[in-house]
């Protein structure tokens, strides 16, 4: 049971992130069709073809929303039935199950109505719009606003406005990129660019207004920003939102030049929009993480102070020597259990059982062990960024820098979880029951894929342009997943202080991944600048890791 609950805690964040992505793409695609493409289709040379393509994309998103919401609701129902021993009929009457059912129904109705015949009639378009509003309303009942005792109606409206803004801006960008890819007429580009720019500005206004309001009601004061997990995650969302605004500003300048009939870098607009999609989806997963923690305003105790943050991050030389494995708390506890069992002629119990829900013991040597791992990982990442810059400068042997990823992956696989094979007593397969171990192994797999693909690309073994995109995508995904990573530490303040380090690591990873994407996809000066930015992001990541402290 504890294993099921632990898995639920992490898996629910991932599934909820997928739900937000699919919902935003569904509603965004629908708004793109109703507000932009259908009104402009008669004046576009390939209007009918573009409509069919956006229809397929939106239908795919609606189908994904049905599947993701089904999985999320089923998981929640299963956990509730297992933990409180309620029959299925009673559980299905819970607010989350009703909201999930409404969302699934609305998504199915949108999927059924997304066809040329329905869109051709005014009544059909109005019906789709109303179903979209119902979908959005049901989604607000799965947010923090529904559980608030005060200002409930206001916060529900604000949450709905926030999700609406995300849909008509970020959720509609995939449809915008699809249209730009197949639209080559200057007049059509001017029309589509200008109208989508207005849609985006409306979405930004919705997000800003609702975001500021939620900060007031959910965070309250400045200490809530830096002193709670909720505030730290909101801060990460704000940083990524500002990055989106900068990219959007670049695209707005392109659309203005198009509107005035001037020559404009349309390809750059497409590439910036692709990066907006990636960063926007990362924000959605950060939003999903927020649902797993209480609002900052409700956490008045155990907040981290600025003094504690400064004390934890005081300059200190990296820890480059490791404590003995036998000195770790788990090893000492296991040794004691072994001695007791031998004395009583019994079979020794395991000091820890993966997936049991019981936090493993920690001592000063465990902290030193973890810091050693982070500091050496920082050295690896710092070297990777430096060698990538040297390789860009023309140093031939430096192009083999991706092989350092493989060395780092082997290092982390052995040392990340000392209670697990090959250092600990827990077997390789049994350890998968532990959610934190599974997350660590997922990151190791990403690192191996980083190295293998990028080395093959750098040495010419893989010549496909798509293969080269694997590295930036995995780096960006790794950064996004780091936002959902959690540590099994009982002390709330220690856990938050670690998250304060991991959040800039995640943001740096996201920036590095999408900068490398631009280097590959954007010719000219913009690509060259991005080619310098992403190795610097890696070096910054290395410095942050070298600065990492747990005590």
mmCIF file of N, CA and C in Angstrom, residues 1 4 73-92 96:
data_model
loop_
_atom_site.group_PDB
_atom_site.id
_atom_site.type_symbol
_atom_site.label_atom_id
_atom_site.label_comp_id
_atom_site.label_asym_id
_atom_site.label_seq_id
_atom_site.Cartn_x
_atom_site.Cartn_y
_atom_site.Cartn_z
ATOM 1 N N UNK A 1 0.826 -1.204 0.000
ATOM 2 C CA UNK A 1 0.000 0.000 0.000
ATOM 3 C C UNK A 1 0.865 1.260 0.000
ATOM 4 N N UNK A 4 2.260 1.902 -3.344
ATOM 5 C CA UNK A 4 1.247 2.438 -4.250
ATOM 6 C C UNK A 4 1.070 3.935 -4.025
ATOM 7 N N UNK A 73 -7.774 10.183 -13.355
ATOM 8 C CA UNK A 73 -8.942 9.917 -12.515
ATOM 9 C C UNK A 73 -8.930 8.487 -11.986
ATOM 10 N N UNK A 74 -8.571 7.534 -12.849
ATOM 11 C CA UNK A 74 -8.518 6.129 -12.422
ATOM 12 C C UNK A 74 -7.489 5.939 -11.314
ATOM 13 N N UNK A 75 -6.345 6.603 -11.431
ATOM 14 C CA UNK A 75 -5.316 6.492 -10.406
ATOM 15 C C UNK A 75 -5.809 7.070 -9.083
ATOM 16 N N UNK A 76 -6.445 8.228 -9.135
ATOM 17 C CA UNK A 76 -6.955 8.842 -7.912
ATOM 18 C C UNK A 76 -8.042 7.974 -7.271
ATOM 19 N N UNK A 77 -8.918 7.424 -8.090
ATOM 20 C CA UNK A 77 -9.978 6.556 -7.577
ATOM 21 C C UNK A 77 -9.371 5.320 -6.908
ATOM 22 N N UNK A 78 -8.380 4.714 -7.570
ATOM 23 C CA UNK A 78 -7.762 3.504 -7.018
ATOM 24 C C UNK A 78 -7.084 3.785 -5.689
ATOM 25 N N UNK A 79 -6.373 4.910 -5.588
ATOM 26 C CA UNK A 79 -5.689 5.250 -4.344
ATOM 27 C C UNK A 79 -6.696 5.523 -3.234
ATOM 28 N N UNK A 80 -7.746 6.257 -3.540
ATOM 29 C CA UNK A 80 -8.747 6.565 -2.516
ATOM 30 C C UNK A 80 -9.450 5.307 -2.032
ATOM 31 N N UNK A 81 -9.793 4.408 -2.944
ATOM 32 C CA UNK A 81 -10.435 3.157 -2.553
ATOM 33 C C UNK A 81 -9.512 2.309 -1.687
ATOM 34 N N UNK A 82 -8.218 2.324 -2.024
ATOM 35 C CA UNK A 82 -7.279 1.475 -1.298
ATOM 36 C C UNK A 82 -6.933 2.041 0.068
ATOM 37 N N UNK A 83 -6.928 3.367 0.206
ATOM 38 C CA UNK A 83 -6.484 3.971 1.464
ATOM 39 C C UNK A 83 -7.599 4.153 2.481
ATOM 40 N N UNK A 84 -8.814 4.422 2.031
ATOM 41 C CA UNK A 84 -9.903 4.652 2.996
ATOM 42 C C UNK A 84 -10.980 3.572 2.926
ATOM 43 N N UNK A 85 -10.761 2.582 2.070
ATOM 44 C CA UNK A 85 -11.651 1.421 2.008
ATOM 45 C C UNK A 85 -13.105 1.827 1.722
ATOM 46 N N UNK A 86 -13.277 2.638 0.672
ATOM 47 C CA UNK A 86 -14.614 3.035 0.243
ATOM 48 C C UNK A 86 -15.003 2.270 -1.006
ATOM 49 N N UNK A 87 -16.304 1.963 -1.178
ATOM 50 C CA UNK A 87 -16.742 1.305 -2.401
ATOM 51 C C UNK A 87 -16.644 2.253 -3.595
ATOM 52 N N UNK A 88 -16.595 1.685 -4.786
ATOM 53 C CA UNK A 88 -16.418 2.464 -6.011
ATOM 54 C C UNK A 88 -17.519 3.506 -6.177
ATOM 55 N N UNK A 89 -18.748 3.141 -5.870
ATOM 56 C CA UNK A 89 -19.857 4.070 -6.049
ATOM 57 C C UNK A 89 -19.692 5.335 -5.235
ATOM 58 N N UNK A 90 -19.218 5.193 -4.005
ATOM 59 C CA UNK A 90 -19.003 6.366 -3.155
ATOM 60 C C UNK A 90 -17.853 7.231 -3.657
ATOM 61 N N UNK A 91 -16.788 6.585 -4.115
ATOM 62 C CA UNK A 91 -15.620 7.328 -4.594
ATOM 63 C C UNK A 91 -15.965 8.129 -5.846
ATOM 64 N N UNK A 92 -16.791 7.550 -6.708
ATOM 65 C CA UNK A 92 -17.153 8.241 -7.944
ATOM 66 C C UNK A 92 -18.014 9.475 -7.700
ATOM 67 N N UNK A 96 -13.419 15.333 -7.394
ATOM 68 C CA UNK A 96 -12.408 15.130 -8.424
ATOM 69 C C UNK A 96 -12.884 14.154 -9.485
#
